[in-house]
CSV table of C-alpha atoms and ligand atoms in Angstrom, one decimal:
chain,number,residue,atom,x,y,z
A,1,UNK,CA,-183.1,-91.4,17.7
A,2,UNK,CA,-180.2,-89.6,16.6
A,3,UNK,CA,-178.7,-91.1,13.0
A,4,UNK,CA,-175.4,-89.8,11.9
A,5,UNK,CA,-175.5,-87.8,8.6
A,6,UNK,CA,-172.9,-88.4,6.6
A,7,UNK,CA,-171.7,-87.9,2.6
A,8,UNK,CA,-169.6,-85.7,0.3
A,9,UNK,CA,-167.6,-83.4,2.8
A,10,UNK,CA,-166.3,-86.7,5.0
A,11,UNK,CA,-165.7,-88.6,1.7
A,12,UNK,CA,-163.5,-86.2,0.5
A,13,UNK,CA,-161.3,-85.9,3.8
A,14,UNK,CA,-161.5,-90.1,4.4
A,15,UNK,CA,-160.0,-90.5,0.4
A,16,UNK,CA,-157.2,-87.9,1.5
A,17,UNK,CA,-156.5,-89.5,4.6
A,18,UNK,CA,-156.5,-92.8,2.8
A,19,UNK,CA,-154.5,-91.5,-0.4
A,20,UNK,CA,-151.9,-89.7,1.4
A,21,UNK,CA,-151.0,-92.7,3.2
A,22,UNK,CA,-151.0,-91.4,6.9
A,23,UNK,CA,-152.5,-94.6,8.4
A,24,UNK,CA,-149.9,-95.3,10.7
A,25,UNK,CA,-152.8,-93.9,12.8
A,26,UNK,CA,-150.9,-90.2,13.3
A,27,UNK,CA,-150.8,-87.8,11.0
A,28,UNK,CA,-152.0,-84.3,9.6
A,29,UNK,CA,-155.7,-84.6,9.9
A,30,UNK,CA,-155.6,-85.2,13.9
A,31,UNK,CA,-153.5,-82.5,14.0
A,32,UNK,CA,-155.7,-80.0,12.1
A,33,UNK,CA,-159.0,-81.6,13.8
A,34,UNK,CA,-157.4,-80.4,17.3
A,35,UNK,CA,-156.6,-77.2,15.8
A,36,UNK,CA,-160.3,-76.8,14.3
A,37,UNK,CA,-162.1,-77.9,17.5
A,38,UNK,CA,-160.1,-76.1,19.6
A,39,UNK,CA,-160.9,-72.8,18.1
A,40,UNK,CA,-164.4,-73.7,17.1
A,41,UNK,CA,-164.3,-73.6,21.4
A,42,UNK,CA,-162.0,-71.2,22.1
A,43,UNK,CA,-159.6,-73.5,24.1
A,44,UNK,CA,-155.9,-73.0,24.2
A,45,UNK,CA,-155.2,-76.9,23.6
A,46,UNK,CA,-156.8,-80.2,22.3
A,47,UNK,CA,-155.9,-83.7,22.2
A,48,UNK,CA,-158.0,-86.5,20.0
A,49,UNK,CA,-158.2,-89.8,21.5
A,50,UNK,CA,-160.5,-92.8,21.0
A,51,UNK,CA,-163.4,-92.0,23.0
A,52,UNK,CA,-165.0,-89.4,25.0
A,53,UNK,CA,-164.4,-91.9,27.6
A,54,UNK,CA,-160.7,-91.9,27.3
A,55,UNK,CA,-160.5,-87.9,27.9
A,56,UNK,CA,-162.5,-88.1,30.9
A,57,UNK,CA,-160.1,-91.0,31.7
A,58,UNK,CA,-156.6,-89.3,31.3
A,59,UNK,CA,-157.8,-85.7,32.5
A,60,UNK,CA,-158.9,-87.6,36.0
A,61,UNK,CA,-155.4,-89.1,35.5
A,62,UNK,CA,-153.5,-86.3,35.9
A,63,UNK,CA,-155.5,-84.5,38.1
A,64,UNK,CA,-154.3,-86.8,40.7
A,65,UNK,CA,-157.2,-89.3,41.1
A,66,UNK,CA,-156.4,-92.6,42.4
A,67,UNK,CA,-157.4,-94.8,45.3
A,68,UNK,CA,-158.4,-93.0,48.5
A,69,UNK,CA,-159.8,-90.4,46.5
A,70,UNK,CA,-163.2,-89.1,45.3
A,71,UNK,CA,-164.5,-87.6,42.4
A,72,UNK,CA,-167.9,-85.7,42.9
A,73,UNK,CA,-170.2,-86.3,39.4
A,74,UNK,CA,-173.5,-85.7,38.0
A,75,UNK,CA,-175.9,-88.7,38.4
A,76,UNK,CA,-178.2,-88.5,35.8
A,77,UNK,CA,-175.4,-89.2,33.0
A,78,UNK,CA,-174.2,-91.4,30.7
A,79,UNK,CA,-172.3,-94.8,33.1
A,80,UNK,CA,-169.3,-93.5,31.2
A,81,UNK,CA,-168.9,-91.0,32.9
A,82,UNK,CA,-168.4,-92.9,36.1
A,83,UNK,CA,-166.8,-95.5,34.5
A,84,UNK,CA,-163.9,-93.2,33.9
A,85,UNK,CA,-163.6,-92.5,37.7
A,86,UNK,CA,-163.7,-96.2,38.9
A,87,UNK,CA,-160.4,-96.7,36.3
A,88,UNK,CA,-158.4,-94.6,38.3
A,89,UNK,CA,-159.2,-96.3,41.4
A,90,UNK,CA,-161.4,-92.9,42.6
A,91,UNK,CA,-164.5,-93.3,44.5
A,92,UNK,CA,-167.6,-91.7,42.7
A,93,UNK,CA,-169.8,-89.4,44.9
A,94,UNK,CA,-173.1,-89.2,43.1
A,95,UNK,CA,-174.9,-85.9,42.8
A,96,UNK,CA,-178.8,-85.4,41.9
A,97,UNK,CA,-180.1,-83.3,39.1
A,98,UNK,CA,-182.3,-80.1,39.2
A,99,UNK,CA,-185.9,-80.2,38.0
A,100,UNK,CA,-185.9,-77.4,34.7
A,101,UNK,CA,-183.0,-78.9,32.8
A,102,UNK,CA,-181.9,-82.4,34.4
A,103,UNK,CA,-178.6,-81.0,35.2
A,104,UNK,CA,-176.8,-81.5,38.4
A,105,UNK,CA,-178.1,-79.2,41.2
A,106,UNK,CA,-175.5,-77.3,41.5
A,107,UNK,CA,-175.9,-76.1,44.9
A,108,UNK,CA,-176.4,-79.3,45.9
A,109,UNK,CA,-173.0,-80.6,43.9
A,110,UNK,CA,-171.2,-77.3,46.2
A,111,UNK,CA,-172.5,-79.0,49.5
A,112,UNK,CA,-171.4,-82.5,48.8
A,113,UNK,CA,-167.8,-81.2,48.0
A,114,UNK,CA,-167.9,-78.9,51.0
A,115,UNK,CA,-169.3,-82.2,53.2
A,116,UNK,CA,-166.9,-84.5,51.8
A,117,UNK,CA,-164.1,-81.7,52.5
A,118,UNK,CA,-165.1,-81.5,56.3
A,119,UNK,CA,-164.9,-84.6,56.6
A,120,UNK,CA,-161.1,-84.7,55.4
A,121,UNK,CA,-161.9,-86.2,52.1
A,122,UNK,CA,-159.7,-85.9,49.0
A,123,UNK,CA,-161.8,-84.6,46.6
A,124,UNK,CA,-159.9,-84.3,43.4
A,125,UNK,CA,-162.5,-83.3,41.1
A,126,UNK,CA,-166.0,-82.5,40.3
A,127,UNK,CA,-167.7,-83.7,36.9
A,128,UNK,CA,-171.0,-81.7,35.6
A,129,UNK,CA,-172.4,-83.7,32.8
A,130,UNK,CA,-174.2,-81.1,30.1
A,131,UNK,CA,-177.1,-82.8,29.9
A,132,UNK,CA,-178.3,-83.9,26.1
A,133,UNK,CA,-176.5,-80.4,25.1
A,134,UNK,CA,-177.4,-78.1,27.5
A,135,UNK,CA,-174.8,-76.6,29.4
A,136,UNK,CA,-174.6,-76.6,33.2
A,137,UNK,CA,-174.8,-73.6,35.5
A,138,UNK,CA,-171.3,-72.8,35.2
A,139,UNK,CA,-170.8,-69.1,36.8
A,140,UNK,CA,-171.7,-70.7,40.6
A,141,UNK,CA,-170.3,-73.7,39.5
A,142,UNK,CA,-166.9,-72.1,38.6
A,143,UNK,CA,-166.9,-70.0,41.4
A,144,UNK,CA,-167.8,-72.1,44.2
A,145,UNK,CA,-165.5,-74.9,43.0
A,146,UNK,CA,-162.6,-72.6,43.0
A,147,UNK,CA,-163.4,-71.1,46.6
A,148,UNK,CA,-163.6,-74.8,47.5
A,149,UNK,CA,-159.8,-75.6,45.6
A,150,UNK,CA,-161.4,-78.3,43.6
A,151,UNK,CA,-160.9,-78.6,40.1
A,152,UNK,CA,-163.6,-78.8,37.4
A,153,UNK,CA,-163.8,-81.5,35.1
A,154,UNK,CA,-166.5,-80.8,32.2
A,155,UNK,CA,-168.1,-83.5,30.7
A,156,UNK,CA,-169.2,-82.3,27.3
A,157,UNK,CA,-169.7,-84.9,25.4
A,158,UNK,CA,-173.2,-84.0,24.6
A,159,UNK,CA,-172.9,-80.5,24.1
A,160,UNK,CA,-170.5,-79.4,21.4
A,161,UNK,CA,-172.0,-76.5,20.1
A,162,UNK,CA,-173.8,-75.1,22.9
A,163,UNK,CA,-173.3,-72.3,24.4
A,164,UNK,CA,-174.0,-70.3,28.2
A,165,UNK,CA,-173.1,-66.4,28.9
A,166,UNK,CA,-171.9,-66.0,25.4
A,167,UNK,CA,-168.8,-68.9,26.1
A,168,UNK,CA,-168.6,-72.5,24.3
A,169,UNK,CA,-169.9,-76.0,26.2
A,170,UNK,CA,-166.2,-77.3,26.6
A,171,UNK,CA,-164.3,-73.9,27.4
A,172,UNK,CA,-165.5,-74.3,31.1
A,173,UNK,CA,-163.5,-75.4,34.3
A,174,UNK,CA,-159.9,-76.8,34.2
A,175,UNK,CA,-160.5,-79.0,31.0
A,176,UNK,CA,-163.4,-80.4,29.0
A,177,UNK,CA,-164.2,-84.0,27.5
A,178,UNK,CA,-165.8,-84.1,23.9
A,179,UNK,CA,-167.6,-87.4,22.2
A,180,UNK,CA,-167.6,-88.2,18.8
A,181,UNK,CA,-169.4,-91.3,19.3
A,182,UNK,CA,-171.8,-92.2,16.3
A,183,UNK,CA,-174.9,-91.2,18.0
A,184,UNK,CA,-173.4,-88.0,18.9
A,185,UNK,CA,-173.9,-84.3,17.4
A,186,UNK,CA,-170.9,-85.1,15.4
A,187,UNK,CA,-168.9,-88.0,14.6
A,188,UNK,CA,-165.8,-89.7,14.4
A,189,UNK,CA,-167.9,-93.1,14.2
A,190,UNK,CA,-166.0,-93.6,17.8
A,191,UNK,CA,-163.8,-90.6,19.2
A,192,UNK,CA,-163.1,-87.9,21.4
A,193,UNK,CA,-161.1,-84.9,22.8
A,194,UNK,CA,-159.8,-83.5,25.6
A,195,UNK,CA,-160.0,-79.7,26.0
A,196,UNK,CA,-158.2,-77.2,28.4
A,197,UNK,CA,-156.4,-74.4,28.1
A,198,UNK,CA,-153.5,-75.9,30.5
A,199,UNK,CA,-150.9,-76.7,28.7
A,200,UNK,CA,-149.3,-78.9,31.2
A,201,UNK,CA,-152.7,-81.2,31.3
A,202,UNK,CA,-152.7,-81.4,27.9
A,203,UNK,CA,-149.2,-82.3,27.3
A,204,UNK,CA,-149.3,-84.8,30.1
A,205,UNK,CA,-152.5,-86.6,28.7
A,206,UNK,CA,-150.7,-87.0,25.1
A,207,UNK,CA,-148.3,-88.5,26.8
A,208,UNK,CA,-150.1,-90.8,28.8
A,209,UNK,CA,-152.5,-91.4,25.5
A,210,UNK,CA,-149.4,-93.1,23.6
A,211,UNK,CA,-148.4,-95.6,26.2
A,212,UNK,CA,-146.4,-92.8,28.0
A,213,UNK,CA,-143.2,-93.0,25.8
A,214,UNK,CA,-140.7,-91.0,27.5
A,215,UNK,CA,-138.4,-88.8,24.5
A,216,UNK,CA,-135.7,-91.5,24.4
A,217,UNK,CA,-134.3,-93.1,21.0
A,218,UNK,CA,-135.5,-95.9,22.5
A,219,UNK,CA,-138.9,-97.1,24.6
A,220,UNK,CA,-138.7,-95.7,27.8
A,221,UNK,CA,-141.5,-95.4,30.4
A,222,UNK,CA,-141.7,-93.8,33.8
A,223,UNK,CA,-145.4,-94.5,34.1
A,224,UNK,CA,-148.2,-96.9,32.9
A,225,UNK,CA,-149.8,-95.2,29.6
A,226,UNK,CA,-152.7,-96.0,27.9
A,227,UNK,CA,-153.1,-96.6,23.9
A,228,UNK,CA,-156.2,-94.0,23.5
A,229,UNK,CA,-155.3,-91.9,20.4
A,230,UNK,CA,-157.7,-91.4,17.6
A,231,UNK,CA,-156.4,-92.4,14.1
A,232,UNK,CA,-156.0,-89.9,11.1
A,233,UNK,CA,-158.7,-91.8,9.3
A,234,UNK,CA,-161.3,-90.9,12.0
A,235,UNK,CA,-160.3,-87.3,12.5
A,236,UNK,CA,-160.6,-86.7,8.6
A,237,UNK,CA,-164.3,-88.2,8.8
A,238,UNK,CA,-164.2,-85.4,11.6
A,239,UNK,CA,-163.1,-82.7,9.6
A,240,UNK,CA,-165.8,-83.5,7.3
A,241,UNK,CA,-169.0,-83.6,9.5
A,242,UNK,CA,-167.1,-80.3,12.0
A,243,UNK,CA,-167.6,-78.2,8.3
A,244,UNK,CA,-171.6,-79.6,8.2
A,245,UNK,CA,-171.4,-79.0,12.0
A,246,UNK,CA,-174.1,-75.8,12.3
A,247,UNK,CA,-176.2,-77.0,9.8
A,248,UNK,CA,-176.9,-80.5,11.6
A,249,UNK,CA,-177.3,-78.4,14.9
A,250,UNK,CA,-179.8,-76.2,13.1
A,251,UNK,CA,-181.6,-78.8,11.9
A,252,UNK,CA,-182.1,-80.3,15.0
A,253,UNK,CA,-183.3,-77.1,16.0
A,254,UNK,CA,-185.5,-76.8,13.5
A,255,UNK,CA,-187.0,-80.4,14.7
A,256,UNK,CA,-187.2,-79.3,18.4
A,257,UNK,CA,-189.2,-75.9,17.1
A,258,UNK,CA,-191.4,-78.5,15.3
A,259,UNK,CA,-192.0,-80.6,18.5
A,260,UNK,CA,-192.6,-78.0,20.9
A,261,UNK,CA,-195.4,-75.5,18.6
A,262,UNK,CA,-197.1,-79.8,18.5
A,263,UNK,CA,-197.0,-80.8,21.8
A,264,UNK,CA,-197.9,-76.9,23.3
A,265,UNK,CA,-201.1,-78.4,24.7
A,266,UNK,CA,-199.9,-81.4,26.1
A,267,UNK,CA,-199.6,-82.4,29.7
A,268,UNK,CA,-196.1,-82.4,29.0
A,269,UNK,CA,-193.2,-80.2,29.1
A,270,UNK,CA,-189.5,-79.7,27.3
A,271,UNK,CA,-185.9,-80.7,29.3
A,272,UNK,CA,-184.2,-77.6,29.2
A,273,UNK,CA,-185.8,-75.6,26.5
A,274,UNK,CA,-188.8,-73.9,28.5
A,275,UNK,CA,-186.1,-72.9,31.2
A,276,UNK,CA,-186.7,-68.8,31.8
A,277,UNK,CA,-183.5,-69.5,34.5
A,278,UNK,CA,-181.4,-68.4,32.0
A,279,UNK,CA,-181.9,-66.4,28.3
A,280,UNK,CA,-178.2,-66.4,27.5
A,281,UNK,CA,-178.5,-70.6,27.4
A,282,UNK,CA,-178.0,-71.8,23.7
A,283,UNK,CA,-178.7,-75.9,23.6
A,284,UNK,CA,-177.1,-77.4,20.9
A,285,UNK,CA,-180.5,-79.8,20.5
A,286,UNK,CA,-178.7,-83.0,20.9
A,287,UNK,CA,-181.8,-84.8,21.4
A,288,UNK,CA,-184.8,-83.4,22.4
A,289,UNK,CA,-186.5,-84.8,25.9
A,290,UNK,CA,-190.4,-84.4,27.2
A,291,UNK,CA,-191.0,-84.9,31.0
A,292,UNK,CA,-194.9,-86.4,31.0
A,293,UNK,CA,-197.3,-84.9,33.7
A,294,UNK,CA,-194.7,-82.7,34.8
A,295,UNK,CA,-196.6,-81.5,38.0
A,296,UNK,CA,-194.7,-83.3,40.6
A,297,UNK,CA,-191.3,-82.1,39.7
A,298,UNK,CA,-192.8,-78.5,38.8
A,299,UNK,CA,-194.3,-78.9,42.3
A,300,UNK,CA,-190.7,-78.7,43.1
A,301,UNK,CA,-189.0,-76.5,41.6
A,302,UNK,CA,-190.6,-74.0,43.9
A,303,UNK,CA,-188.8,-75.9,46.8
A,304,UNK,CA,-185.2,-76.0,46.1
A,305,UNK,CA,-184.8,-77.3,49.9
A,306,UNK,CA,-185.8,-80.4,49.5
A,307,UNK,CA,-184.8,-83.1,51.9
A,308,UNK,CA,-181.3,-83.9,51.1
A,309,UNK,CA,-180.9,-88.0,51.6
A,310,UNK,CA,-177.7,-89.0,51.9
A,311,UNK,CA,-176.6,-92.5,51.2
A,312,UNK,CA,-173.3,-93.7,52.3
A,313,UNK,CA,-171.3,-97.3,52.5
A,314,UNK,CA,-172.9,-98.0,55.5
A,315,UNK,CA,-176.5,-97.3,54.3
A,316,UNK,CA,-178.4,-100.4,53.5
A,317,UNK,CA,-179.1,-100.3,49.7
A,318,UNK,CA,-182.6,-100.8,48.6
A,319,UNK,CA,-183.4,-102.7,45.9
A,320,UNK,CA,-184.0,-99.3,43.6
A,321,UNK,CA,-184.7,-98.7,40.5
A,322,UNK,CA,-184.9,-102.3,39.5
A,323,UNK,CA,-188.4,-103.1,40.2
A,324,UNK,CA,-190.2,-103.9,37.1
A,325,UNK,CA,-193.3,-101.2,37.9
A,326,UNK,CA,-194.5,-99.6,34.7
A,327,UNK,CA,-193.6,-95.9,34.9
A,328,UNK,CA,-195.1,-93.4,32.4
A,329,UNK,CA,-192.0,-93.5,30.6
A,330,UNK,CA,-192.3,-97.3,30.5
A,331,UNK,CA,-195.6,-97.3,28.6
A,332,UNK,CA,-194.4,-94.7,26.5
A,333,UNK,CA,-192.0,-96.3,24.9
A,334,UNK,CA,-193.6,-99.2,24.3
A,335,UNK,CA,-196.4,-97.7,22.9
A,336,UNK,CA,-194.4,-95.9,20.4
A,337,UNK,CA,-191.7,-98.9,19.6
A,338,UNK,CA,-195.4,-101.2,19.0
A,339,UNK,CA,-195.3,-98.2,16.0
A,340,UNK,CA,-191.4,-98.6,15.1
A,341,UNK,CA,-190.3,-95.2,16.8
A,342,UNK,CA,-187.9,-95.1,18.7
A,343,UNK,CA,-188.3,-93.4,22.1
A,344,UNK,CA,-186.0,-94.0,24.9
A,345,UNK,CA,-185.5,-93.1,28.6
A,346,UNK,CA,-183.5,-91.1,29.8
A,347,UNK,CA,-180.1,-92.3,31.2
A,348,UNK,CA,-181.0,-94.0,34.5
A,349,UNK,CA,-179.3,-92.1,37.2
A,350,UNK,CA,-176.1,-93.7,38.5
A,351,UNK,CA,-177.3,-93.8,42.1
A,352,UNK,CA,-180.0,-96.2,41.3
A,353,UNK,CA,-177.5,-98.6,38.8
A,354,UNK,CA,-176.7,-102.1,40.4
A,355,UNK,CA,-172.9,-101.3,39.6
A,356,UNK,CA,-172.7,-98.3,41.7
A,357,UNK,CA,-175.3,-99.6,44.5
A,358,UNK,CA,-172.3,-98.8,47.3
A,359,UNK,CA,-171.6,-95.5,46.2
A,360,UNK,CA,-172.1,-92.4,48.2
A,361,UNK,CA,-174.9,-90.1,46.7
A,362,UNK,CA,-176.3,-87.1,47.5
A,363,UNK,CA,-179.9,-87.2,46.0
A,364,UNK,CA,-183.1,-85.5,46.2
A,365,UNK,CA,-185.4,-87.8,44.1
A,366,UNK,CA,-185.4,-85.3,40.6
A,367,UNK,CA,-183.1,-87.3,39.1
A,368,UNK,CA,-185.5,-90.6,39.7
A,369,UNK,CA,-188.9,-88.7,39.1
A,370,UNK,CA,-187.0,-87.4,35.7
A,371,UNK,CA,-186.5,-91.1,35.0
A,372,UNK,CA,-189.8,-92.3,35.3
A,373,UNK,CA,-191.2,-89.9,33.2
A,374,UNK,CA,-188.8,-88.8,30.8
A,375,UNK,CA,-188.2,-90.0,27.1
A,376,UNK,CA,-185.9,-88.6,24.6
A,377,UNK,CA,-188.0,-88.0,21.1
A,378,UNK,CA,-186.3,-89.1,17.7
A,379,UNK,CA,-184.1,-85.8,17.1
A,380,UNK,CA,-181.3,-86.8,14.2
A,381,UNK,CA,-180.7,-84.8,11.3
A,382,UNK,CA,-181.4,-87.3,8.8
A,383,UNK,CA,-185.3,-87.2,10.0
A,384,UNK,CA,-187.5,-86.4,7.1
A,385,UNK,CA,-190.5,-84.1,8.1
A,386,UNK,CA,-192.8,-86.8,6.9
A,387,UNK,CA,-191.4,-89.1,9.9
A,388,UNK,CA,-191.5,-86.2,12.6
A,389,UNK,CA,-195.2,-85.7,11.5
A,390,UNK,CA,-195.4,-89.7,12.1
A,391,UNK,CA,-193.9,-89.0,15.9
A,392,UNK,CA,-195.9,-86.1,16.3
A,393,UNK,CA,-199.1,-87.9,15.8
A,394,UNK,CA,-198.3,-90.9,17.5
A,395,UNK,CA,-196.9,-89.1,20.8
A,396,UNK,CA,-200.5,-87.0,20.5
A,397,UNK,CA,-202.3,-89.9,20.4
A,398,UNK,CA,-200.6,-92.1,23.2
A,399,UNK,CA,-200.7,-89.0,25.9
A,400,UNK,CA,-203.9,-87.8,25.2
A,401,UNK,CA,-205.5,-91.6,25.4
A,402,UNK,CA,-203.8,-92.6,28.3
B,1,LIG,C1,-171.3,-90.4,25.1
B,1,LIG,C2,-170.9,-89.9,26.5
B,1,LIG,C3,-169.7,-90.2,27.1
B,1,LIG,C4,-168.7,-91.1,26.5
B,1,LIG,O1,-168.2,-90.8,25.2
B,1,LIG,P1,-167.6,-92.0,24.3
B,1,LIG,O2,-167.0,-91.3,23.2
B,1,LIG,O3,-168.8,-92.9,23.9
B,1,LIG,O4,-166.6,-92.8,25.2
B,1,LIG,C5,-169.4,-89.6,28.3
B,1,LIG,N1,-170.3,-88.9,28.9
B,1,LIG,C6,-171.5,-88.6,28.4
B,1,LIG,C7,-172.5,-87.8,29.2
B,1,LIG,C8,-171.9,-89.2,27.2
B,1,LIG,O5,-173.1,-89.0,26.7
């Protein structure tokens, strides 16, 4: 699906780190790695930490989540994302997606803040997700969230390297979380970064990040920190695949082009890529995604009122999204893994996960229909041509025999 490409340039920075003895896990590589990233972005400050997770974590932190609040998120999203709201003690307030690019509905996401709002809720933040590396719709998003006094919290873990209106995926809202997790565009082999040009949010999350250490000669604490930095090994192997960067994303370009001029014909269309919404939208090809028999949801897209369900605690929760009914996405994947490719679904939305079953959502059924018929197509820069020509035939074969 998306195998890490790694060799001389991270060797070279991993010896360093290794041979100048800066182990300890600080030292000159993680500060350099923030400095890279954070002008590769055009961000004012960065911060490296373990995880992706961990950014989301301590940005929710110190924007005040805790319990009694909520924290108004993408559905269709990686569980980490909500994970990192639930550690706070925040409720998560689920958001559907729109039909072109599987990104939250961002009209929708304005409604639920300004429902939740009327309702004298604390709403601390909002979290668009940029879906497999395309960024969200950020000028309304920006805008209305500001009218609405709620800070944004971008989740772009998927999308370094993207870009929308000429700015970088993780320059937008209050702050931005990156991944470097190994399936990611780039790699830390497990990482992350928070992004913002706040200084105080920045400074604050370092803080927290080392276990909150006040600046005594001794160990002082006046709040509960968290041990989430990343080491100076891990942001040297950074510094090596950052340099090799544009030419991964370019590749995965180049396999996307390859995919799409294949598939034309096909009773099938791209996530994102076939989007006319928006010209100025640059994808950074994280992995490429085909909705089969896209007719229902392009039935929609005409009809951006759709019924707006709203599911509450009080709302009895079906049984969702667990039924065992073969989806066209099901047989899909099977079909191809029967052939050793790997083709996957696309990230359940959090609405319909057991472990959020009592969370409030406000959902229109994209994010589900997305689901069923949705894969993500092999997309790594290590893929030879000779094995995209193996998925390319294979695909052809299992949609136009079923
Ligand atoms: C990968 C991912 C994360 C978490 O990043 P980690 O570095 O694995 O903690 C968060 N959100 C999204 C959308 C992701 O894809």
């Amino acid at each position: 699906m998306s195998q890490a490409l790694v060799g001389e340039a991270e060797e070279r920075y991993v010896l360093d780190a290794l041979r100048s003895g800066w182990v300890a896990p600080l030292g000159p590589h993680v500060d350099a790695f923030e400095r890279e990233i954070a002008e590769r972005v055009g961000v004012d400050h960065a911060l490296a930490l373990s995880s992706g997770t961990a950014a989301l974590h301590l940005a929710l932190v110190h924007l005040g989540a805790r319990p009694g609040t909520k924290v108004v998120l993408s559905s269709m999203t990686f569980a980490a994302t909500a994970n990192a709201v639930v550690y706070t003690g925040a409720e998560p307030v689920f958001v559907d997606a729109r039909p072109d690019d599987g990104n939250v509905d961002v009209e929708l996401m304005l409604h639920a803040v300004r429902t939740l709002k009327d309702e004298g809720e604390d709403v601390v933040g909002a979290i668009p997700v940029d879906l497999f590396g395309r960024a969200c719709e950020y000028p309304t998003l920006e805008a209305g969230l500001a009218e609405l006094g709620v800070p944004l919290l971008e989740d772009a873990a998927e999308s370094l390297g993207a870009h929308l209106d000429g700015r970088a995926a993780g320059s937008f809202g209050t702050a931005a979380a990156l991944s470097f997790n190994g399936n990611k565009i780039m790699t830390t082999s497990g990482g992350g970064m928070l992004l913002s040009d706040d200084a105080d949010l920045v400074a604050h999350a370092r803080k927290l990040s080392t276990q909150s250490r006040e600046p005594f000669p001794w160990y002082e604490h006046t709040e509960v920190g968290y041990n989430y930095r990343l080491s100076n090994v891990l942001a040297a192997l950074g510094r090596g695949q950052l340099e090799r960067l544009d030419d991964m994303i370019a590749r995965r370009r180049e396999i996307r082009d390859r995919y799409a001029a294949a598939f034309a014909d096909l009773p099938l269309r791209f996530l994102g890529r076939e989007s006319s919404s928006r010209d100025d939208a640059e994808d950074n090809c994280w992995l490429t995604t085909v909705v089969l028999d896209p007719s229902w949801v392009e039935e929609r897209r005409g009809h951006p009122a759709v019924v707006q369900e709203r599911r509450g605690h009080s709302a009895v929760v079906e049984e969702r999204g667990t039924s065992l009914e073969t989806t066209p996405a099901d047989k899909l994947v099977a079909a191809m893994s029967a052939q050793d490719i790997e083709v996957r679904h696309l990230w359940k939305p959090m609405h319909l996960q057991p472990v959020f079953a009592s969370s409030p959502a406000f959902t229109t059924g994209v994010s589900e229909d997305l689901f069923q018929r949705g894969v993500t197509l092999p997309s790594g820069p290590a893929l030879t041509d000779d094995q995209i020509d193996q998925v390319i035939s294979a695909l052809t074969r299992e949609v136009t025999s079923s």
